[in-house]
CSV table of C-alpha atoms and ligand atoms in Angstrom, one decimal:
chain,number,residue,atom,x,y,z
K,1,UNK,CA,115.5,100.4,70.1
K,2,UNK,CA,116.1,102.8,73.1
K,3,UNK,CA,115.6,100.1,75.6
K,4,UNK,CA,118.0,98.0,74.3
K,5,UNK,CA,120.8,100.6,76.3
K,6,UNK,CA,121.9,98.9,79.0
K,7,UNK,CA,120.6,99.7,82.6
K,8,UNK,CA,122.5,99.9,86.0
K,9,UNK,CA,122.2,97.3,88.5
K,10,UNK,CA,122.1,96.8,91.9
K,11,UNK,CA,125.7,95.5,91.6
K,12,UNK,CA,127.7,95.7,95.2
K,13,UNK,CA,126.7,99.0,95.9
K,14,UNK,CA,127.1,99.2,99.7
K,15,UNK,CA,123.0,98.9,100.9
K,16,UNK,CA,123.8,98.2,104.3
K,17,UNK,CA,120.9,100.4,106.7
K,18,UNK,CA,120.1,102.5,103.3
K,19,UNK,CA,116.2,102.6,102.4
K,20,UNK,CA,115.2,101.2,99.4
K,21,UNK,CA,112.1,102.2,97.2
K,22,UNK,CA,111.5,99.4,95.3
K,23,UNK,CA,108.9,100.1,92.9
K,24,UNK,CA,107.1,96.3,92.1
K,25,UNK,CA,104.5,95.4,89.6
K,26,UNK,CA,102.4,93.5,92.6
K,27,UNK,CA,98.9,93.5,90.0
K,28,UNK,CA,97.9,90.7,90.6
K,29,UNK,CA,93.9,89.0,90.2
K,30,UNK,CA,92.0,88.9,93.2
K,31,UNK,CA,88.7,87.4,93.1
K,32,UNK,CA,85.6,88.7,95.0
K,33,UNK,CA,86.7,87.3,98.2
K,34,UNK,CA,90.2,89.3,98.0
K,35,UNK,CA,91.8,86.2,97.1
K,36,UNK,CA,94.9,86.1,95.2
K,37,UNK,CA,94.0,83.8,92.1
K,38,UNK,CA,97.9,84.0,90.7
K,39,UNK,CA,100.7,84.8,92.4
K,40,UNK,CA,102.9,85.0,89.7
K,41,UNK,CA,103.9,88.7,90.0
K,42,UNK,CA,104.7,88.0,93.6
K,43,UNK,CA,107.3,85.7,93.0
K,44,UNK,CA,108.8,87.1,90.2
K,45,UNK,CA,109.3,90.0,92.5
K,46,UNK,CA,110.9,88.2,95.4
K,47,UNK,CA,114.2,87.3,94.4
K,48,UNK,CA,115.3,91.5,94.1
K,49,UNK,CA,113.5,92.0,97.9
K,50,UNK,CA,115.3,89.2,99.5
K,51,UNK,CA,118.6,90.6,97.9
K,52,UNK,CA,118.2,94.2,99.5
K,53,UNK,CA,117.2,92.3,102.6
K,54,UNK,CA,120.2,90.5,102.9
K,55,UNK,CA,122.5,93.1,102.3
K,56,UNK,CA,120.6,94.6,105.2
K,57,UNK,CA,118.3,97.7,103.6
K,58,UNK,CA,115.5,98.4,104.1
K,59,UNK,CA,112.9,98.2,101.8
K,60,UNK,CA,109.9,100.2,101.1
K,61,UNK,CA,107.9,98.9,98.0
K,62,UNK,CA,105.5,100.2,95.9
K,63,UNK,CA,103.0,99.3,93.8
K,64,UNK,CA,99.0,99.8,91.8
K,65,UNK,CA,96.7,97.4,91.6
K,66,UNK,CA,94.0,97.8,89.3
K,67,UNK,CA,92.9,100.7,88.1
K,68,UNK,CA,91.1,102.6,90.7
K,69,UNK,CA,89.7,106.0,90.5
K,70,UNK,CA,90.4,107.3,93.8
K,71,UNK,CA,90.5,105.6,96.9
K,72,UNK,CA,88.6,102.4,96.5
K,73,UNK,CA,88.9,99.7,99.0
K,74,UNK,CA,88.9,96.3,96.7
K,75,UNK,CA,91.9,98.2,95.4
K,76,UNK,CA,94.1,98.2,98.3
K,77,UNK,CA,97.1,96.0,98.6
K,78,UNK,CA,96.8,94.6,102.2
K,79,UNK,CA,95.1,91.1,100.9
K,80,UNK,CA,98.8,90.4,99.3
K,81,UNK,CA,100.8,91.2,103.3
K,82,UNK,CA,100.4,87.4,104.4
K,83,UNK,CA,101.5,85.9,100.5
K,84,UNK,CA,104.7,88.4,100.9
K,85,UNK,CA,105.6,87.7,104.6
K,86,UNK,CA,105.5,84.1,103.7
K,87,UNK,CA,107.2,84.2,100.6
K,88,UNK,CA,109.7,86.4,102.6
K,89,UNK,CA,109.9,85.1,105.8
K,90,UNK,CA,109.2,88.1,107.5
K,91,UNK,CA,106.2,90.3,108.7
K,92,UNK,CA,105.8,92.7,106.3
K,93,UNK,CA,104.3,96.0,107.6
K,94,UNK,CA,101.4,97.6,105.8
K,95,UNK,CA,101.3,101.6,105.5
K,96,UNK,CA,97.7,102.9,105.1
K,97,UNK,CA,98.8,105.2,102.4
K,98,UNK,CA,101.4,105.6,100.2
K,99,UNK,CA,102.4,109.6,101.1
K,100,UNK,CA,102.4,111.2,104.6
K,101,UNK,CA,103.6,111.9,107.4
K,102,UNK,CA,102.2,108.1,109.1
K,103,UNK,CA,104.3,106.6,106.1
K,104,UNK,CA,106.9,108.9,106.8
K,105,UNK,CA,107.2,107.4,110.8
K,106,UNK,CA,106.9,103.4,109.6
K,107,UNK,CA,109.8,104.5,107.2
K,108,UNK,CA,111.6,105.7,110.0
K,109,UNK,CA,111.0,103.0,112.1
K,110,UNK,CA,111.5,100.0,109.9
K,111,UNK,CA,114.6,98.0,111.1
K,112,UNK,CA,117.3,97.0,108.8
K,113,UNK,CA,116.3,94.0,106.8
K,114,UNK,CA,112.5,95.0,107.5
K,115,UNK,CA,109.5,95.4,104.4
K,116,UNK,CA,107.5,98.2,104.6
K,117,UNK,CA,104.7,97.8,101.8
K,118,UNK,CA,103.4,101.2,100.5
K,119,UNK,CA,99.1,101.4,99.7
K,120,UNK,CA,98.1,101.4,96.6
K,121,UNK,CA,99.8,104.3,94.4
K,122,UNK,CA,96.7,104.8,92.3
K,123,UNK,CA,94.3,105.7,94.8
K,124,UNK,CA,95.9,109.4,93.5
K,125,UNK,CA,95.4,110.7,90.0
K,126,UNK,CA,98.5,112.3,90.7
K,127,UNK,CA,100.7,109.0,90.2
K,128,UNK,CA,99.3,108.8,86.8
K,129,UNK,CA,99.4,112.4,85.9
K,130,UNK,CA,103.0,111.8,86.9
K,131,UNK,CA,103.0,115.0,89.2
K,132,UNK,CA,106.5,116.1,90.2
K,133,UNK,CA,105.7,117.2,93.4
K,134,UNK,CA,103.6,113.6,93.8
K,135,UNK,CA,107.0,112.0,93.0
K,136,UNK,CA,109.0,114.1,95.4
K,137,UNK,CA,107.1,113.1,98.3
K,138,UNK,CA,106.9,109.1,97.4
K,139,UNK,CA,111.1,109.7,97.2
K,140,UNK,CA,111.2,112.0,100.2
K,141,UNK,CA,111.2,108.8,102.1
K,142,UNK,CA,114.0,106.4,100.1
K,143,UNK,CA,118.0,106.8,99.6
K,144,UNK,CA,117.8,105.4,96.5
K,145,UNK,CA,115.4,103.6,93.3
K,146,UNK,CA,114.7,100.3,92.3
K,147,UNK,CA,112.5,99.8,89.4
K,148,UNK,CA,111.6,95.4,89.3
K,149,UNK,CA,108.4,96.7,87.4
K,150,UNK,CA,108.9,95.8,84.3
K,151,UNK,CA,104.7,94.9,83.6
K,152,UNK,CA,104.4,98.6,84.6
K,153,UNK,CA,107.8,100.2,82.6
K,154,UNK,CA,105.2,101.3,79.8
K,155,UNK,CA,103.5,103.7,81.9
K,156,UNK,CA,105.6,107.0,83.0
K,157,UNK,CA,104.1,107.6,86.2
K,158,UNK,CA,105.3,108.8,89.0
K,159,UNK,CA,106.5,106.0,90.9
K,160,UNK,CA,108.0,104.6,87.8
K,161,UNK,CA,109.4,107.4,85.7
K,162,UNK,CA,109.3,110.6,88.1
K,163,UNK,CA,110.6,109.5,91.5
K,164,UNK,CA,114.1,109.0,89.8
K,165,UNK,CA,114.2,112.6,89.1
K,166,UNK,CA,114.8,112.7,93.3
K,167,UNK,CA,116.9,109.4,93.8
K,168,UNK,CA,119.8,108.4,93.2
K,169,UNK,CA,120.8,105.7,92.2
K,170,UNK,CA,117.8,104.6,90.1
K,171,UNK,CA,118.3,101.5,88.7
K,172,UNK,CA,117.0,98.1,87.5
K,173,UNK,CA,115.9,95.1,89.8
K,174,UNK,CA,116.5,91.2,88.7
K,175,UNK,CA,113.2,90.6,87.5
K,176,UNK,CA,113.8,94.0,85.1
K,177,UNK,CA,116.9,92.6,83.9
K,178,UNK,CA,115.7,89.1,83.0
K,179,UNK,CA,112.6,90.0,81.6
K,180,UNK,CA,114.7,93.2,79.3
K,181,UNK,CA,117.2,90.4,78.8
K,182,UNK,CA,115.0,87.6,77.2
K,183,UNK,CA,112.0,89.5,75.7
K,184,UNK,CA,115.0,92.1,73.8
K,185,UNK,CA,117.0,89.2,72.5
K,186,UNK,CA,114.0,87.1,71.2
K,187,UNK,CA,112.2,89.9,69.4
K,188,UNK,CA,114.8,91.9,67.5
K,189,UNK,CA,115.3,88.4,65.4
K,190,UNK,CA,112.1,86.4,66.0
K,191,UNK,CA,112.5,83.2,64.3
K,192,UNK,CA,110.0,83.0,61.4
K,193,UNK,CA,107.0,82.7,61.1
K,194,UNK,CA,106.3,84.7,63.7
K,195,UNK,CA,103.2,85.0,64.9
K,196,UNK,CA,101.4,87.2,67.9
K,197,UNK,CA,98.0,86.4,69.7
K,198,UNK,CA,96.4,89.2,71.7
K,199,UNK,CA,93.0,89.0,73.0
K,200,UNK,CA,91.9,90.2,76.2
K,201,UNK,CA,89.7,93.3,77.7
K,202,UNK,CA,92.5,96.6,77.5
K,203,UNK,CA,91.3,97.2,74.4
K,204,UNK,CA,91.8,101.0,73.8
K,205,UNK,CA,95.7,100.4,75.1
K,206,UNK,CA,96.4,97.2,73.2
K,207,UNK,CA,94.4,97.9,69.5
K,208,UNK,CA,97.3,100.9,68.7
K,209,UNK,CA,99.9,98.7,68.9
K,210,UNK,CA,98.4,96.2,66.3
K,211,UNK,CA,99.6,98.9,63.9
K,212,UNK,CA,103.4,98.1,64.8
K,213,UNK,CA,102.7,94.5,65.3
K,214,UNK,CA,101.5,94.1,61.7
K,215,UNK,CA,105.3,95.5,60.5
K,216,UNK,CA,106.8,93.0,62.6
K,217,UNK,CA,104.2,89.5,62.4
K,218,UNK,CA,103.8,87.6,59.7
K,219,UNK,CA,100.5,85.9,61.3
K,220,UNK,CA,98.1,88.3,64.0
K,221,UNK,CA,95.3,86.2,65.9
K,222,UNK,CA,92.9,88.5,67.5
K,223,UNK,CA,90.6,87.4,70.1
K,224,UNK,CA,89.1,88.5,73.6
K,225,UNK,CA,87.7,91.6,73.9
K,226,UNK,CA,89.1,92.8,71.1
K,227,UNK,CA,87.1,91.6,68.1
K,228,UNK,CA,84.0,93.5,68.7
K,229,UNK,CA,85.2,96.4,67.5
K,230,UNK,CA,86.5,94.9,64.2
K,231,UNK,CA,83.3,94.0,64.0
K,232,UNK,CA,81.3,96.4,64.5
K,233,UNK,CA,83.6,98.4,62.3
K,234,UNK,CA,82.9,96.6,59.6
K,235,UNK,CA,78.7,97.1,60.4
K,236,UNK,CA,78.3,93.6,61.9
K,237,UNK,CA,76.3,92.8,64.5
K,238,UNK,CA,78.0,92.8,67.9
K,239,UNK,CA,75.2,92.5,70.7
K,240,UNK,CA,76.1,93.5,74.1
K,241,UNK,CA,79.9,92.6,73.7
K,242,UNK,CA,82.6,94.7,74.5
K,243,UNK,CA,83.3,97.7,71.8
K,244,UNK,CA,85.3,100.6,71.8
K,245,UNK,CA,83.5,102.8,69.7
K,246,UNK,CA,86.3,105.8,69.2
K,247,UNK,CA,88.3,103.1,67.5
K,248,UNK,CA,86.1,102.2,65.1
K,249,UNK,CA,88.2,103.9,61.9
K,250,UNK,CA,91.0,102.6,63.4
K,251,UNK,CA,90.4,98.8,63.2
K,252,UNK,CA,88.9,99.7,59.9
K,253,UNK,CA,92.7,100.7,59.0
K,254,UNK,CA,93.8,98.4,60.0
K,255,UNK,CA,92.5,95.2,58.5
K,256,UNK,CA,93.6,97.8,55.2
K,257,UNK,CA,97.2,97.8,56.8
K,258,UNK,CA,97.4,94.1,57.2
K,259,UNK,CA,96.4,93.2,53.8
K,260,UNK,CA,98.1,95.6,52.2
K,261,UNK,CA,101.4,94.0,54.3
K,262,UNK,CA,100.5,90.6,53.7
K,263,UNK,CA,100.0,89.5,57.1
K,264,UNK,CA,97.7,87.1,58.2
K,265,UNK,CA,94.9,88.6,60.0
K,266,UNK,CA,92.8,86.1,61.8
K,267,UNK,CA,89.4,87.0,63.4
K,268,UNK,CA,87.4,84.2,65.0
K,269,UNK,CA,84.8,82.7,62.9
K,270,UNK,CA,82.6,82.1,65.6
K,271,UNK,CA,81.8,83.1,69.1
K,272,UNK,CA,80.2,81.8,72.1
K,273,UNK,CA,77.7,84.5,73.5
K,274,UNK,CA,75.9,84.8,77.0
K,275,UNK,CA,72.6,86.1,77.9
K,276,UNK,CA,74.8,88.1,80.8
K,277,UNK,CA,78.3,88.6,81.7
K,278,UNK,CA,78.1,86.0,85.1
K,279,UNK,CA,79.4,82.6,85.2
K,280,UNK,CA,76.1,81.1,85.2
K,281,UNK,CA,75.1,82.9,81.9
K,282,UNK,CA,73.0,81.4,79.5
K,283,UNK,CA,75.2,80.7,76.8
K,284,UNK,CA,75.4,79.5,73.0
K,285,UNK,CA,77.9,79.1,70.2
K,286,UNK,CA,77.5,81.5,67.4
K,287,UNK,CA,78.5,80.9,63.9
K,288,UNK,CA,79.0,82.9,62.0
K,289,UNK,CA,81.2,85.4,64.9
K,290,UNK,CA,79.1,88.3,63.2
K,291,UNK,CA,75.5,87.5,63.3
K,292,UNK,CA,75.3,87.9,67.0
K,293,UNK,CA,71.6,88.3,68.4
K,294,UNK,CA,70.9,91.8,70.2
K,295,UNK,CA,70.9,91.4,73.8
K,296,UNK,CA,73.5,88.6,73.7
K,297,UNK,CA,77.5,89.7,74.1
K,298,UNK,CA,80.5,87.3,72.6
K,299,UNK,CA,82.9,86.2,75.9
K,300,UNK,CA,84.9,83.4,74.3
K,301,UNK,CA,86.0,82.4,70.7
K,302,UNK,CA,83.9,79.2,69.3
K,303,UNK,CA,85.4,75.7,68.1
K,304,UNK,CA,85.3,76.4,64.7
K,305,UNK,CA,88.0,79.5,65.5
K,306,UNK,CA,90.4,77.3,67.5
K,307,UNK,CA,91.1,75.2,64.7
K,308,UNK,CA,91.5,77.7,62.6
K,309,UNK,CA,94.3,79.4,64.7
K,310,UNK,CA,96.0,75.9,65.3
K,311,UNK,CA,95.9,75.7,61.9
K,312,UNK,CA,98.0,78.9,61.3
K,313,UNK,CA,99.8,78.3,64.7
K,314,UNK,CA,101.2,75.2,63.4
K,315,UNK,CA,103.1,76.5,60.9
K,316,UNK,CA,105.0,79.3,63.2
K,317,UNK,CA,108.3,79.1,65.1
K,318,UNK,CA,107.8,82.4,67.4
K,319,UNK,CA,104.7,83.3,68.8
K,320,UNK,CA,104.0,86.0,71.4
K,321,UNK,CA,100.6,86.0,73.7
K,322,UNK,CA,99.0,88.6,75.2
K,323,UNK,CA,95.2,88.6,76.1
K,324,UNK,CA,93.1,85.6,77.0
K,325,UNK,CA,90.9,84.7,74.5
K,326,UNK,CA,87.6,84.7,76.6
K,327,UNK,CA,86.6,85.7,80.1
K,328,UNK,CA,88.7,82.4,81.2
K,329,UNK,CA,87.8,83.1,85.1
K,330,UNK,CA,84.2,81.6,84.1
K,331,UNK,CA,84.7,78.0,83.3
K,332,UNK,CA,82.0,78.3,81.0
K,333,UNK,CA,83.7,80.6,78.3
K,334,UNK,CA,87.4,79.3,79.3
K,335,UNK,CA,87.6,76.9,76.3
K,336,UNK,CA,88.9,79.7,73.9
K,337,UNK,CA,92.0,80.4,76.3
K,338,UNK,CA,92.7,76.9,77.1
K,339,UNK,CA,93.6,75.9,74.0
K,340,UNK,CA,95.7,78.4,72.8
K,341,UNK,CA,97.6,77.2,76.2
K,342,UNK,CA,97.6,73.8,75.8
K,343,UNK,CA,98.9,74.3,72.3
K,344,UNK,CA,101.4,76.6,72.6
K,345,UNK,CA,102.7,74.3,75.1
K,346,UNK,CA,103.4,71.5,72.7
K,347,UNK,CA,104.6,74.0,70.0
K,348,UNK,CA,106.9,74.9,73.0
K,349,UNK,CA,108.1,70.7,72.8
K,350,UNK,CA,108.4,71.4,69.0
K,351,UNK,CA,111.4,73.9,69.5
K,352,UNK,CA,109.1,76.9,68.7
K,353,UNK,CA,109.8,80.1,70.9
K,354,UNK,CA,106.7,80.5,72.8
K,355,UNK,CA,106.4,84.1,75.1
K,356,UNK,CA,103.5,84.5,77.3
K,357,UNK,CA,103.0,88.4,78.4
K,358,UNK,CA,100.3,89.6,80.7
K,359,UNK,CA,98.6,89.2,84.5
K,360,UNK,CA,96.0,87.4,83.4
K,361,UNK,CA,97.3,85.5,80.1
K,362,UNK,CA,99.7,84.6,82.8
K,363,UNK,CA,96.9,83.5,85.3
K,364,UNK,CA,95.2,81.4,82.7
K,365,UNK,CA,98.4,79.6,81.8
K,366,UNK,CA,99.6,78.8,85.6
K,367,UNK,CA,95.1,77.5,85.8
K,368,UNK,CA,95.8,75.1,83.0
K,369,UNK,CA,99.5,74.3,85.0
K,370,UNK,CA,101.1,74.7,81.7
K,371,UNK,CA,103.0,77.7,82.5
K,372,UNK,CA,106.6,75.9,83.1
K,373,UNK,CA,106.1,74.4,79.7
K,374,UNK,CA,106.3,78.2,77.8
K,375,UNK,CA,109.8,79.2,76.5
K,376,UNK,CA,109.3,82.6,78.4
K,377,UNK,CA,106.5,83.8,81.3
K,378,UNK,CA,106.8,87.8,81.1
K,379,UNK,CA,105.0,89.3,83.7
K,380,UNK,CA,104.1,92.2,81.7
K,381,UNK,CA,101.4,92.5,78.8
K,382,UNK,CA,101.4,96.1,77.5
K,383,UNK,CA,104.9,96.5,78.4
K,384,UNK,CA,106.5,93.3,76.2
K,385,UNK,CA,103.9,94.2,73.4
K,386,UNK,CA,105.3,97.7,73.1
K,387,UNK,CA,108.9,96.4,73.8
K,388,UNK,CA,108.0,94.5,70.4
K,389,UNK,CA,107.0,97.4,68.8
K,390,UNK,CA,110.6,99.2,69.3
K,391,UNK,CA,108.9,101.9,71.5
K,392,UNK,CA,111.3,103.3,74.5
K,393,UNK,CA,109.8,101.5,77.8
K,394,UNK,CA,109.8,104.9,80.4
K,395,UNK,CA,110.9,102.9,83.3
K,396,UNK,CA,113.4,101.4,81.7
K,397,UNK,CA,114.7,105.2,80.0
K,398,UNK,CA,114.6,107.1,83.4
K,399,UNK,CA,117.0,104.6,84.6
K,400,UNK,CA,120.8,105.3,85.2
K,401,UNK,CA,123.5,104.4,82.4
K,402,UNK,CA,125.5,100.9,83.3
A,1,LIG,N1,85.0,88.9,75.1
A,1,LIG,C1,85.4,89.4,76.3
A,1,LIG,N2,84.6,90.4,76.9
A,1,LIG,C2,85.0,91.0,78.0
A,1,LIG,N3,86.1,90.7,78.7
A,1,LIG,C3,86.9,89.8,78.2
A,1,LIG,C4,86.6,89.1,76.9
A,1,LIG,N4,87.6,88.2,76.7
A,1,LIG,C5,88.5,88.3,77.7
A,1,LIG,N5,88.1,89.3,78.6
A,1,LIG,C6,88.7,89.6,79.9
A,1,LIG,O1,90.0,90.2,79.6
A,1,LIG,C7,90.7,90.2,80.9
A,1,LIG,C8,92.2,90.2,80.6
A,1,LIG,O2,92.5,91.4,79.8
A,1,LIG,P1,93.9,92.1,79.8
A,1,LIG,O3,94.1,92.8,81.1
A,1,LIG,O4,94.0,92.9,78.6
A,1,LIG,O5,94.9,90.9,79.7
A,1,LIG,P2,96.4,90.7,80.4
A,1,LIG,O6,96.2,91.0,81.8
A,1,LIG,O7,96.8,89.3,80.1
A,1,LIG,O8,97.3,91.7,79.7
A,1,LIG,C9,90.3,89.0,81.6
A,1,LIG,O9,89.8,89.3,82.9
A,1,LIG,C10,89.1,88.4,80.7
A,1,LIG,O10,88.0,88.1,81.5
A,2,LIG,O1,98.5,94.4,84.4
A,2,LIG,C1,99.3,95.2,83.8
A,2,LIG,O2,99.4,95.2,82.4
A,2,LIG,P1,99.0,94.0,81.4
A,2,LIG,O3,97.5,93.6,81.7
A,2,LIG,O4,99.2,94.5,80.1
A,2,LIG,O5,100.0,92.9,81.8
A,2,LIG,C2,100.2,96.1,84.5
A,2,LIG,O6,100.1,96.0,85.9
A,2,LIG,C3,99.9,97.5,84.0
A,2,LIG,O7,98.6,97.9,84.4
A,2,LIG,P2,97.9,99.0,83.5
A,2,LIG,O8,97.6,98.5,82.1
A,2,LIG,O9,96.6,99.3,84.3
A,2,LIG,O10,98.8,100.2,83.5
């Protein structure tokens, strides 16, 4: 698998008064309020800042958060400056944009050992599009790369892929390395049977790599978001829930694909449904999953499902998760995701490899305080999914040699 090649490092190059871009997978939740409801990717992202720091560069650091279309305010990063001055011991110094000639002059100005945090590189199509001369200007600022965002490495934007076309050295930060490290060695010979959970609401990114997944698994639990189209594919009623209806045929193909490989497919049997998606819902279990009543949508999997997947969980020695199993941030349709937590936690006692993937898989693990009982916490979701599947991680490819 291409990103098995191994990636330079930040090694002893001499960083002393050099500026740093430092590209960071800071997506983190943040309820109504702007509140950080996990920190996780902040902390994971620490340990490579405090390292430049120390060596005395300077560090300007990048990230998205969310996906915004344009410039959208609850999309901006300045609610995460106080959590990453603290964590830092420092006062980190917020740029109103990410481009420009007032991010330009904070560049210039920042003191050796000082943080410059960049806004939101989403709030321009361009950074998706990855547009060259996009990439140009976010590098026109830095000496050289540093890529710690490995929940991000799947995407080839422009702050992950294109800027290293205009710095050099581009390399890997710690958190890159240990995740690249763990995630490579534990899935090119998963211990069997392996199994892998994905739930969740990124539905249209996460259902084609199913298809890869189901050469790899020998068990698939699907939950979240994700069932409805299954469903519906198969001309059951789904309500209100969530469906992606342009990948009907292909959830069709694919329950084909995973009996015709002999994997274990496992849909929930039942669902809890709500009258609206609010925390306050009006909400019902619904059994069978696909008889559910037009007006109502399915935001959790019912009790009758969680044994079921404890059942076939029980019997596995690797299991990767991705995807909460329900819309966990309302305590009312939370009991779907805390049990897949609370058991993988005890497989984790039982010597099974246990790999947790994803902002908000991660979020729901670190609610239920489980997360230091998981044999790995990735702080990517797409990104270890399609690491999985063999396919070359961008961020990781645009990289220099070691
Ligand atoms: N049945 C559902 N309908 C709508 N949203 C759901 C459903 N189940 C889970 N979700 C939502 O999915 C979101 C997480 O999805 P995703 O981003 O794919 O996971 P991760 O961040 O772990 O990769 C959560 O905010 C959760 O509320
Ligand atoms: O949250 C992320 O991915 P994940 O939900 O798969 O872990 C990453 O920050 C990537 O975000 P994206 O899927 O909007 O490109």
């Amino acid at each position: 698998m291409a990103t098995k090649r191994s990636v330079g490092t930040l090694g002893e190059a001499d960083l002393k008064g050099k500026k740093v871009f430092v590209r960071a997978d800071l997506n983190v939740p943040l309820d109504d309020a702007q509140k950080i409801t996990d920190d996780t990717r902040i902390r994971a992202s620490i340990p490579t800042i405090k390292y430049l720091l120390e060596k005395g560069a300077k560090v300007i650091l990048a990230s998205h958060l969310g996906r915004p279309k344009g410039v959208t305010p609850k999309f901006s990063l300045k609610p995460l400056v106080p959590r990453l001055s603290e964590l830092l011991g420092l006062e980190v110094v917020m740029a109103p944009d990410c481009i420009g000639e007032e991010v330009e002059k904070l560049a210039a100005a920042l003191p050796d050992g000082g943080v410059l945090l960049l806004e939101n590189v989403r709030f321009y199509k361009e950074e998706e599009k990855n547009d060259p001369e996009f990439a140009k200007k976010l590098a026109s600022v830095a000496d050289l790369y540093v890529n710690d965002a490995f929940g991000t490495a799947h995407r080839a934007h422009a702050s992950t892929e294109g800027v290293t076309k205009f710095l050099r050295p581009s390399v890997a930060g710690f958190l890159m390395q240990k995740e690249l490290d763990y995630l490579v060695g534990a899935v090119a010979n998963p211990k069997k049977p392996f199994a892998a959970i994905v739930g969740g609401s990124k539905v249209s990114s996460k259902i084609g790599v199913i298809e890869s997944l189901l050469a790899k698994v020998d068990i698939l639990i699907l939950g979240g978001g994700m069932i409805f189209t299954f469903y519906k594919a198969q001309g059951l009623a789904v309500g209100k829930s969530l469906v992606e209806e342009d990948k009907l045929e292909l959830a069709t193909s694919l329950i084909e694909t995973a009996k015709s490989k002999g994997v274990k497919l496992l849909l929930p049997t039942d669902v809890v449904v709500a009258d609206k998606f609010a925390a306050d819902a009006e909400s019902k279990v619904c059994f069978p999953a696909t008889a559910i009543p037009d007006g109502w949508m399915g935001l959790d999997v019912g009790p009758d499902s969680i044994k079921t997947f404890a059942e076939a969980l029980d019997t596995t020695k690797t299991v990767i998760w991705n995807g909460p199993m329900g819309v966990f941030e309302f305590e009312k349709f939370a009991a779907g995701t805390d049990a897949i937590a609370k058991q993988l936690a005890e497989l984790t006692g039982k010597g099974v490899t246990t790999i947790i993937g994803g902002g908000d898989s991660v979020a729901a693990v670190e609610k239920a305080g489980l997360a230091d009982k998981m044999s790995h916490i990735s702080t990517g979701g797409g990104a270890s999914l399609e690491l999985l599947e063999g396919k070359p991680l961008p961020g990781v490819l645009a990289l220099d040699e070691a």
